Coordinates of N, CA and C in Angstrom, one line a residue:
X1 N 0.9 -1.3 -0.1 CA 0.2 -0.2 0.4 C 0.8 1.0 -0.2
X2 N 0.6 2.4 -0.4 CA 1.1 3.4 -0.7 C 1.6 4.5 0.7
X3 N 2.0 4.2 1.1 CA 2.4 4.7 2.4 C 3.3 6.7 2.4
X4 N 3.3 7.3 3.4 CA 4.0 8.3 3.5 C 5.0 7.8 4.1
X5 N 5.5 7.1 4.7 CA 6.8 7.4 5.9 C 6.5 6.2 6.5
X6 N 8.3 5.6 6.9 CA 8.3 4.8 8.3 C 9.5 4.9 8.9
X7 N 9.6 4.7 9.6 CA 10.8 4.9 10.6 C 12.0 4.8 9.9
X8 N 12.7 3.2 9.4 CA 13.6 3.0 8.0 C 14.5 3.7 7.5
X9 N 12.7 4.4 6.3 CA 13.0 5.2 5.5 C 14.5 7.1 5.9
X10 N 12.9 7.4 7.6 CA 13.2 8.5 7.6 C 14.3 8.6 8.2
X11 N 14.6 7.8 8.9 CA 16.5 7.3 9.3 C 17.7 7.4 8.3
X12 N 17.5 6.5 7.2 CA 18.0 6.8 5.9 C 18.2 8.3 5.8
X13 N 17.0 9.0 5.2 CA 17.0 9.8 4.6 C 17.9 11.4 5.8
X14 N 17.4 10.7 7.2 CA 18.4 11.9 7.8 C 19.5 11.5 8.2
X15 N 20.4 10.2 7.8 CA 21.8 10.2 7.9 C 22.2 11.0 6.4
X16 N 21.3 10.8 5.1 CA 21.8 11.3 4.0 C 21.8 12.8 4.6
X17 N 20.9 13.6 4.8 CA 20.7 14.9 4.7 C 21.9 15.6 6.0
X18 N 22.0 14.7 7.0 CA 23.3 14.9 7.9 C 25.0 14.9 7.1
X19 N 24.9 14.1 6.6 CA 26.1 14.1 5.8 C 26.4 14.9 4.2
X20 N 25.3 15.8 4.1 CA 25.4 16.1 2.6 C 25.0 15.1 1.5
X21 N 24.9 14.4 1.6 CA 24.6 13.2 0.3 C 23.3 13.9 -0.5
X22 N 23.3 13.7 -1.6 CA 22.2 13.8 -2.4 C 21.9 12.3 -3.3
X23 N 21.0 12.6 -4.0 CA 20.5 11.5 -5.4 C 21.5 11.1 -5.8
X24 N 21.8 10.7 -6.5 CA 22.5 10.5 -7.8 C 21.4 10.0 -8.7
X25 N 21.6 11.2 -10.1 CA 20.2 10.9 -11.2 C 20.6 10.2 -11.5
X26 N 21.6 9.0 -11.6 CA 22.0 8.3 -12.4 C 21.8 7.1 -11.9
X27 N 21.9 6.8 -10.8 CA 21.4 5.3 -10.2 C 21.0 4.6 -10.3
X28 N 20.5 3.3 -10.9 CA 19.1 2.7 -10.4 C 17.7 3.3 -11.6
X29 N 18.6 4.4 -12.5 CA 17.9 4.7 -13.1 C 16.4 4.2 -13.5
X30 N 16.8 3.1 -14.3 CA 16.4 2.2 -15.2 C 15.0 1.0 -14.3
X31 N 15.6 1.2 -13.2 CA 14.0 0.2 -12.4 C 12.9 1.0 -12.5
X32 N 12.9 1.8 -12.3 CA 11.6 2.6 -12.1 C 10.7 2.7 -13.6
X33 N 11.6 3.0 -14.0 CA 11.2 3.0 -16.5 C 10.5 0.9 -16.5
X34 N 11.6 -0.3 -15.5 CA 11.4 -1.7 -15.6 C 9.8 -1.2 -14.9
X35 N 9.9 -1.0 -13.8 CA 8.0 -1.1 -13.4 C 7.1 -0.6 -14.3
X36 N 7.1 0.5 -14.3 CA 5.9 0.8 -15.1 C 6.1 0.2 -16.1
X37 N 7.0 -0.5 -17.1 CA 6.6 -1.3 -18.0 C 6.0 -2.5 -17.9
X38 N 5.7 -2.9 -16.5 CA 5.9 -4.1 -16.0 C 3.5 -4.1 -15.5
X39 N 3.7 -3.0 -15.4 CA 2.3 -2.1 -15.2 C 1.6 -3.0 -16.7
X40 N 0.3 -3.0 -16.0 CA -1.2 -3.7 -17.5 C -1.9 -2.1 -18.0
X41 N -1.9 -2.2 -19.1 CA -2.4 -1.4 -19.7 C -3.2 -0.9 -19.2
X42 N -4.4 -1.5 -18.8 CA -5.7 -1.9 -18.1 C -5.4 -0.6 -16.9
X43 N -3.8 -0.6 -15.8 CA -4.3 -0.2 -14.7 C -4.0 1.2 -15.4
X44 N -2.7 1.4 -16.4 CA -2.2 2.6 -16.7 C -3.6 3.1 -17.5
X45 N -4.5 2.8 -18.2 CA -5.4 3.5 -18.6 C -6.5 4.5 -17.7
X46 N -6.3 3.4 -16.5 CA -7.4 4.1 -15.3 C -6.8 5.0 -14.6
X47 N -5.4 5.1 -14.2 CA -4.7 5.9 -13.9 C -4.8 7.3 -14.6
X48 N -4.7 6.9 -15.6 CA -4.4 8.2 -16.9 C -5.9 9.4 -16.5
X49 N -6.9 8.4 -16.6 CA -8.3 8.5 -16.6 C -8.2 9.5 -15.3
X50 N -8.2 8.8 -13.8 CA -8.5 9.5 -12.5 C -7.7 10.9 -12.5
X51 N -6.0 10.8 -12.8 CA -5.0 11.7 -13.0 C -5.9 12.8 -14.1
X52 N -6.0 12.6 -15.4 CA -6.7 13.7 -16.5 C -7.9 14.4 -15.3
X53 N -8.6 13.9 -14.2 CA -10.1 14.1 -13.8 C -9.5 14.9 -12.2
X54 N -8.7 14.9 -12.0 CA -8.3 15.5 -10.4 C -8.9 16.9 -10.8
X55 N -8.6 17.8 -10.3 CA -9.2 19.1 -10.5 C -7.7 20.2 -11.1
X56 N -6.5 20.0 -10.0 CA -5.4 20.4 -10.3 C -4.7 19.8 -10.7
X57 N -2.8 20.3 -11.1 CA -2.4 20.0 -11.2 C -1.7 19.3 -10.0
X58 N -1.9 19.7 -8.9 CA -0.9 19.4 -7.8 C -2.6 18.8 -6.5
X59 N -3.7 18.3 -7.3 CA -3.8 17.4 -6.0 C -4.1 16.2 -6.6
X60 N -3.3 15.2 -5.9 CA -3.2 14.0 -6.1 C -3.4 13.2 -5.1
X61 N -4.6 13.1 -4.5 CA -5.2 12.8 -3.6 C -6.2 11.3 -4.1
X62 N -6.9 11.2 -5.6 CA -7.7 10.5 -6.3 C -6.5 9.4 -7.1
X63 N -5.3 9.9 -7.7 CA -4.2 9.4 -8.1 C -3.9 8.6 -7.0
X64 N -3.6 9.1 -6.0 CA -2.8 7.7 -5.1 C -3.8 6.7 -4.3
X65 N -5.3 7.4 -4.6 CA -5.8 6.2 -3.9 C -6.4 5.4 -5.2
X66 N -6.3 6.0 -6.4 CA -6.8 4.6 -7.0 C -5.1 3.4 -7.0
X67 N -4.1 4.2 -7.1 CA -2.7 3.4 -6.9 C -3.1 2.4 -6.0
X68 N -3.4 2.8 -4.6 CA -3.6 1.5 -3.3 C -5.0 0.6 -3.9
X69 N -5.0 1.4 -4.5 CA -5.9 -0.1 -4.9 C -6.0 -0.5 -5.5
X70 N -5.1 -0.9 -6.4 CA -4.2 -1.5 -7.3 C -3.2 -2.1 -6.8
X71 N -2.9 -2.3 -5.8 CA -1.4 -2.3 -5.3 C -0.6 -3.8 -5.2
X72 N -1.4 -4.3 -5.4 CA -1.4 -5.7 -5.7 C -0.8 -6.3 -7.0
X73 N -1.4 -5.2 -8.1 CA -0.6 -5.4 -9.9 C 0.6 -4.6 -9.3
X74 N 0.9 -4.0 -8.5 CA 1.9 -2.5 -9.0 C 2.8 -3.2 -8.3
X75 N 2.5 -4.2 -6.9 CA 4.1 -4.8 -6.3 C 4.5 -6.1 -7.5
X76 N 3.3 -6.9 -7.5 CA 3.8 -7.8 -9.1 C 5.1 -7.3 -9.7
X77 N 4.1 -5.9 -10.4 CA 5.6 -5.0 -11.4 C 6.8 -5.0 -10.3
X78 N 7.1 -4.9 -9.6 CA 8.2 -3.8 -9.1 C 9.2 -5.8 -9.2
X79 N 8.6 -6.6 -8.4 CA 8.7 -7.4 -7.9 C 9.3 -8.9 -9.1
X80 N 8.7 -8.2 -10.4 CA 8.8 -8.6 -11.5 C 10.6 -8.2 -12.1
X81 N 10.6 -6.4 -12.0 CA 12.3 -5.8 -12.2 C 13.1 -6.4 -11.4
X82 N 12.8 -6.4 -9.6 CA 14.0 -6.2 -8.5 C 13.1 -7.4 -7.6
X83 N 13.4 -8.7 -7.6 CA 13.0 -9.4 -6.9 C 13.2 -9.8 -5.4
X84 N 14.5 -8.8 -5.0 CA 15.6 -8.8 -4.0 C 14.2 -8.6 -2.4
X85 N 13.9 -9.6 -2.0 CA 14.3 -9.4 -0.4 C 14.6 -8.6 0.3
X86 N 13.4 -8.1 1.5 CA 13.8 -6.8 2.4 C 14.4 -5.5 1.9
X87 N 13.3 -4.8 0.2 CA 13.8 -3.7 0.0 C 12.2 -3.1 0.7
X88 N 12.4 -1.7 1.0 CA 11.4 -1.3 2.5 C 10.4 -0.7 1.1
X89 N 9.3 -0.7 1.7 CA 7.4 -0.6 1.2 C 7.4 0.6 0.7
X90 N 8.1 1.6 1.4 CA 8.0 3.1 1.7 C 8.9 3.1 0.4
X91 N 10.0 2.7 0.1 CA 10.7 2.7 -1.2 C 9.7 2.3 -2.9
X92 N 9.5 1.3 -2.4 CA 8.5 0.4 -3.5 C 7.5 1.1 -3.6
X93 N 7.2 1.9 -2.9 CA 5.7 2.6 -3.3 C 6.2 4.1 -3.6
X94 N 7.1 4.7 -2.6 CA 7.6 6.2 -3.6 C 7.9 5.5 -4.8
X95 N 8.5 5.0 -4.9 CA 9.1 4.4 -7.0 C 8.0 4.5 -7.4
X96 N 7.2 3.7 -7.1 CA 5.8 3.5 -8.4 C 5.1 4.8 -8.3
X97 N 5.0 5.7 -7.0 CA 3.7 7.0 -7.2 C 4.5 7.7 -8.2
X98 N 6.3 7.7 -8.1 CA 6.9 8.5 -9.0 C 6.8 8.4 -10.6
X99 N 6.7 7.0 -10.6 CA 6.9 6.5 -12.0 C 5.5 7.0 -12.6
X100 N 4.4 6.7 -11.5 CA 3.1 6.9 -12.5 C 2.8 9.0 -12.5
X101 N 3.0 9.5 -11.2 CA 3.2 10.7 -11.3 C 3.4 11.3 -13.0
X102 N 4.3 10.7 -13.3 CA 5.4 11.3 -14.3 C 4.7 10.7 -15.5
X103 N 4.4 9.3 -15.7 CA 2.9 9.0 -17.2 C 2.1 10.3 -17.1
X104 N 1.6 9.9 -15.5 CA 0.4 11.6 -15.8 C 0.3 12.5 -16.1
X105 N 1.4 13.1 -16.0 CA 2.2 14.1 -16.2 C 2.4 14.9 -17.5
X106 N 2.8 13.6 -18.4 CA 3.7 13.3 -19.4 C 2.4 13.5 -20.3
X107 N 1.2 12.3 -20.2 CA 0.0 12.5 -21.0 C -0.5 13.4 -21.1
X108 N -0.7 14.3 -19.9 CA -1.2 15.5 -19.9 C -0.7 16.4 -20.9
X109 N 0.9 16.7 -21.1 CA 1.6 17.7 -21.6 C 1.1 17.2 -23.2
X110 N 1.6 16.2 -23.2 CA 1.6 15.3 -24.8 C 0.4 16.3 -25.4
X111 N -1.4 15.8 -25.1 CA -2.0 16.0 -25.4 C -2.5 18.0 -24.9
X112 N -1.8 19.0 -24.6 CA -2.4 19.9 -24.7 C -1.0 20.6 -25.3
X113 N 0.2 20.2 -25.5 CA 1.4 21.2 -26.1 C 2.4 20.2 -26.7
X114 N 2.0 18.8 -27.2 CA 2.7 17.8 -27.8 C 4.2 18.2 -27.2
X115 N 3.9 18.2 -26.3 CA 5.6 17.6 -25.7 C 5.7 16.6 -25.0
X116 N 6.7 15.7 -25.4 CA 7.2 14.4 -25.1 C 7.4 13.7 -24.2
X117 N 7.3 12.6 -23.7 CA 8.1 12.2 -22.6 C 9.7 12.3 -22.3
X118 N 9.7 12.4 -24.5 CA 11.6 11.9 -24.1 C 12.0 13.3 -23.9
X119 N 11.1 14.3 -24.5 CA 11.8 15.6 -23.9 C 12.1 16.2 -22.5
X120 N 10.7 15.6 -22.1 CA 10.4 16.2 -20.9 C 12.1 14.8 -19.8
X121 N 12.7 14.0 -20.1 CA 13.6 13.4 -20.0 C 15.1 14.1 -19.8
X122 N 14.6 14.0 -21.4 CA 15.7 15.5 -21.6 C 15.9 16.7 -20.7
X123 N 14.8 16.9 -20.0 CA 15.0 18.8 -19.2 C 15.4 17.9 -18.6
X124 N 15.4 16.7 -17.6 CA 15.1 17.0 -16.7 C 17.4 16.5 -16.5
X125 N 17.8 15.8 -17.5 CA 19.6 16.1 -17.7 C 19.9 17.3 -18.3
X126 N 19.6 18.2 -18.4 CA 20.1 19.0 -19.1 C 19.8 20.5 -18.0
X127 N 19.2 20.5 -17.0 CA 18.9 21.1 -16.1 C 19.7 21.5 -15.9
X128 N 20.0 22.4 -15.0 CA 21.6 23.6 -14.2 C 21.3 23.0 -13.0
X129 N 22.5 22.6 -12.5 CA 22.6 22.0 -11.0 C 21.6 22.5 -10.2
X130 N 22.1 23.9 -9.6 CA 20.8 24.8 -8.9 C 19.5 24.3 -9.1
X131 N 18.7 23.9 -10.3 CA 17.7 23.4 -11.0 C 16.7 21.9 -10.6
X132 N 17.6 21.4 -10.8 CA 17.7 19.6 -10.3 C 18.1 19.9 -8.9
X133 N 19.0 20.1 -8.2 CA 19.3 20.2 -7.0 C 17.9 20.5 -6.1
X134 N 17.0 21.4 -6.8 CA 16.5 22.2 -5.2 C 15.0 21.3 -6.0
X135 N 15.1 20.6 -6.5 CA 13.7 19.7 -7.5 C 14.2 18.0 -6.2
X136 N 15.2 18.0 -6.1 CA 15.8 16.8 -5.1 C 15.8 17.2 -3.6
X137 N 15.5 18.4 -3.2 CA 15.4 18.7 -2.0 C 13.7 18.6 -2.1
X138 N 13.3 19.3 -2.6 CA 12.1 19.6 -2.7 C 10.9 18.0 -1.9
X139 N 11.7 17.5 -3.4 CA 11.1 15.8 -3.0 C 11.2 14.7 -1.7
X140 N 12.0 15.6 -0.8 CA 12.7 14.6 -0.1 C 11.3 15.0 1.3
X141 N 10.4 15.8 0.7 CA 9.2 15.9 1.6 C 8.4 14.7 1.9
X142 N 8.0 14.1 0.6 CA 7.0 12.7 0.4 C 7.5 11.8 1.4
X143 N 9.2 11.7 1.5 CA 9.1 10.8 2.3 C 9.6 10.8 4.3
X144 N 10.1 12.6 4.0 CA 9.8 12.8 5.4 C 8.7 13.7 6.2
X145 N 7.8 14.2 5.3 CA 7.0 14.9 5.8 C 7.3 16.5 6.3
X146 N 8.8 16.6 6.2 CA 9.3 17.7 6.8 C 9.6 18.9 5.5
X147 N 9.6 20.4 5.7 CA 9.0 20.9 5.2 C 10.6 21.7 4.0
X148 N 10.5 21.7 3.6 CA 11.6 21.0 1.6 C 12.2 23.0 2.6
X149 N 13.8 22.2 2.1 CA 14.4 23.4 2.3 C 14.3 24.3 1.2
X150 N 14.2 24.1 0.0 CA 14.0 24.7 -1.0 C 13.2 25.3 -1.8
X151 N 12.7 26.8 -1.6 CA 11.6 27.6 -1.6 C 12.1 28.1 -3.0
X152 N 12.9 28.2 -3.5 CA 13.2 29.3 -4.6 C 12.6 29.1 -5.8
X153 N 11.7 29.7 -6.5 CA 10.6 29.4 -7.5 C 11.6 29.6 -8.9
X154 N 12.3 30.9 -8.5 CA 13.2 31.3 -9.3 C 13.7 30.5 -9.8
X155 N 14.0 29.7 -9.2 CA 15.2 28.4 -9.9 C 14.4 27.3 -10.2
X156 N 12.9 27.2 -10.0 CA 12.5 25.9 -10.3 C 11.7 25.8 -11.9
X157 N 11.6 27.4 -12.3 CA 10.8 27.6 -13.2 C 11.7 27.4 -14.7
X158 N 12.9 27.4 -13.9 CA 13.8 26.6 -15.2 C 12.7 25.8 -16.4
X159 N 12.4 24.3 -15.5 CA 12.0 23.8 -16.7 C 10.7 24.0 -17.3
X160 N 9.6 25.3 -16.8 CA 8.3 24.9 -17.8 C 9.2 26.1 -18.8
X161 N 10.0 27.2 -18.5 CA 10.8 28.0 -19.7 C 11.4 27.2 -20.3
X162 N 11.6 26.1 -19.8 CA 12.2 25.2 -21.0 C 10.8 24.8 -22.2
X163 N 9.8 24.6 -22.0 CA 8.9 24.8 -23.2 C 8.0 25.8 -23.6
X164 N 9.1 27.4 -23.4 CA 8.2 28.7 -23.5 C 7.2 28.6 -22.5
X165 N 7.1 28.2 -21.1 CA 5.9 28.0 -20.3 C 6.0 29.0 -19.0
X166 N 5.0 29.6 -19.1 CA 5.7 31.0 -17.8 C 4.6 30.3 -17.1
X167 N 4.6 30.2 -15.9 CA 3.9 29.8 -14.5 C 3.3 31.1 -14.4
X168 N 3.8 32.3 -14.5 CA 2.8 33.0 -13.9 C 2.1 33.9 -15.0
X169 N 2.1 33.2 -15.8 CA 0.7 33.4 -17.1 C -0.2 32.8 -16.7
X170 N -2.1 33.2 -17.0 CA -2.5 32.3 -16.5 C -3.0 31.4 -17.9
X171 N -2.3 31.0 -18.8 CA -2.7 30.6 -19.7 C -1.8 29.4 -19.9
X172 N -0.6 29.6 -19.0 CA 0.3 28.5 -19.1 C 0.2 28.1 -17.9
X173 N -0.2 28.7 -16.6 CA -0.1 27.4 -15.4 C -0.5 26.3 -14.9
X174 N -1.5 26.1 -16.0 CA -1.7 24.8 -15.4 C -0.8 24.0 -16.6
X175 N -0.2 24.5 -17.4 CA 1.1 23.0 -18.5 C 2.0 23.1 -17.5
X176 N 2.4 24.4 -16.8 CA 3.8 24.7 -16.2 C 3.6 24.4 -14.5
X177 N 2.3 23.7 -14.4 CA 2.4 22.9 -13.4 C 2.8 21.8 -13.5
X178 N 2.1 21.1 -14.3 CA 2.3 20.1 -14.6 C 4.0 19.4 -15.0
X179 N 4.6 20.2 -15.9 CA 5.8 20.4 -15.9 C 6.9 20.2 -14.5
X180 N 6.2 20.8 -13.5 CA 6.5 20.9 -12.5 C 6.4 19.6 -11.8
X181 N 5.5 19.0 -11.7 CA 4.9 18.2 -11.1 C 5.4 17.0 -11.5
X182 N 5.5 16.5 -13.1 CA 6.8 15.9 -13.5 C 8.5 15.8 -13.4
X183 N 8.8 17.0 -13.1 CA 10.1 16.9 -12.6 C 10.1 16.6 -10.8
X184 N 9.7 17.2 -9.9 CA 9.4 16.7 -8.5 C 9.0 15.6 -8.9
X185 N 7.5 14.7 -9.4 CA 8.1 13.2 -9.5 C 9.3 12.5 -10.0
X186 N 10.3 12.9 -10.9 CA 11.4 11.9 -11.5 C 12.4 12.5 -10.3
X187 N 12.6 13.7 -9.3 CA 13.3 13.9 -8.4 C 12.5 12.8 -7.2
X188 N 12.0 12.6 -7.0 CA 11.3 11.4 -6.0 C 12.1 10.3 -6.7
X189 N 11.8 9.6 -8.0 CA 12.8 8.5 -8.3 C 13.8 8.6 -8.1
X190 N 14.7 9.6 -8.3 CA 15.9 9.8 -7.7 C 16.1 8.9 -6.7
X191 N 15.8 9.5 -6.0 CA 15.8 9.1 -4.4 C 15.8 7.8 -3.6
X192 N 14.0 7.1 -4.5 CA 13.7 5.8 -4.3 C 14.6 5.1 -4.7
X193 N 15.5 5.4 -6.3 CA 16.5 4.6 -7.0 C 17.7 4.4 -6.1
X194 N 18.0 5.1 -5.6 CA 19.7 5.5 -4.3 C 18.6 4.8 -3.9
X195 N 18.5 5.0 -2.7 CA 18.2 4.7 -1.7 C 17.8 3.1 -2.1
X196 N 17.1 2.3 -2.5 CA 17.2 1.0 -2.9 C 18.1 -0.1 -3.3
X197 N 19.1 1.0 -4.2 CA 20.2 0.2 -4.5 C 21.6 0.5 -2.9
X198 N 21.1 1.4 -2.7 CA 22.0 1.7 -0.6 C 21.4 0.4 -0.1
X199 N 20.1 0.4 0.0 CA 19.7 -1.1 1.3 C 20.1 -2.5 0.3
X200 N 20.0 -2.5 -0.8 CA 20.8 -3.5 -1.4 C 22.3 -3.8 -0.7
X201 N 23.2 -2.5 -1.3 CA 24.3 -2.6 -0.3 C 24.6 -3.3 0.1
X202 N 23.8 -2.8 1.8 CA 24.1 -3.1 3.1 C 23.2 -4.2 3.3
X203 N 22.3 -5.3 2.2 CA 21.7 -6.5 2.7 C 22.9 -7.5 2.0

């Protein structure tokens, strides 16, 4: 089941924060892709419909409930890619949710602006270090529940600007928000993949 946090995960993040460590954007980056590829098309279509019906780009209540209701299918997809025992449930769930949100946001942007998933992934790779670091910092709140330490939207708006979108413009706001949702989810994926790798090394 999709959960917000567990003590083990919080301890891991506390250690990372104390040592100044950060998620590596390349580590285990194919795991999330593999998991989502193993999710059936019926479940993907169902999630996309719920995501599209959400009143705003940041309202993830219904999409997360959909993931919870399909937990068995999603966990099966995860173990098809990584059957290692003992991986934190929080990290598994976080990875799945991050992939699902990226899928949903990319679908919305493809429909409204003809922005492809490949272009969104490339933007993450091409982003300035400060913009990507801010996204990674903000993504920690999903796992720790603590207030993000990077509130600099001036840094984060590099991502929507990459696609000619102005977060302050009413005509662009919804799609610019979808770009930011994709980016934060990509950062959540990076943390989950990195910490899964660390767990397996310790195991």
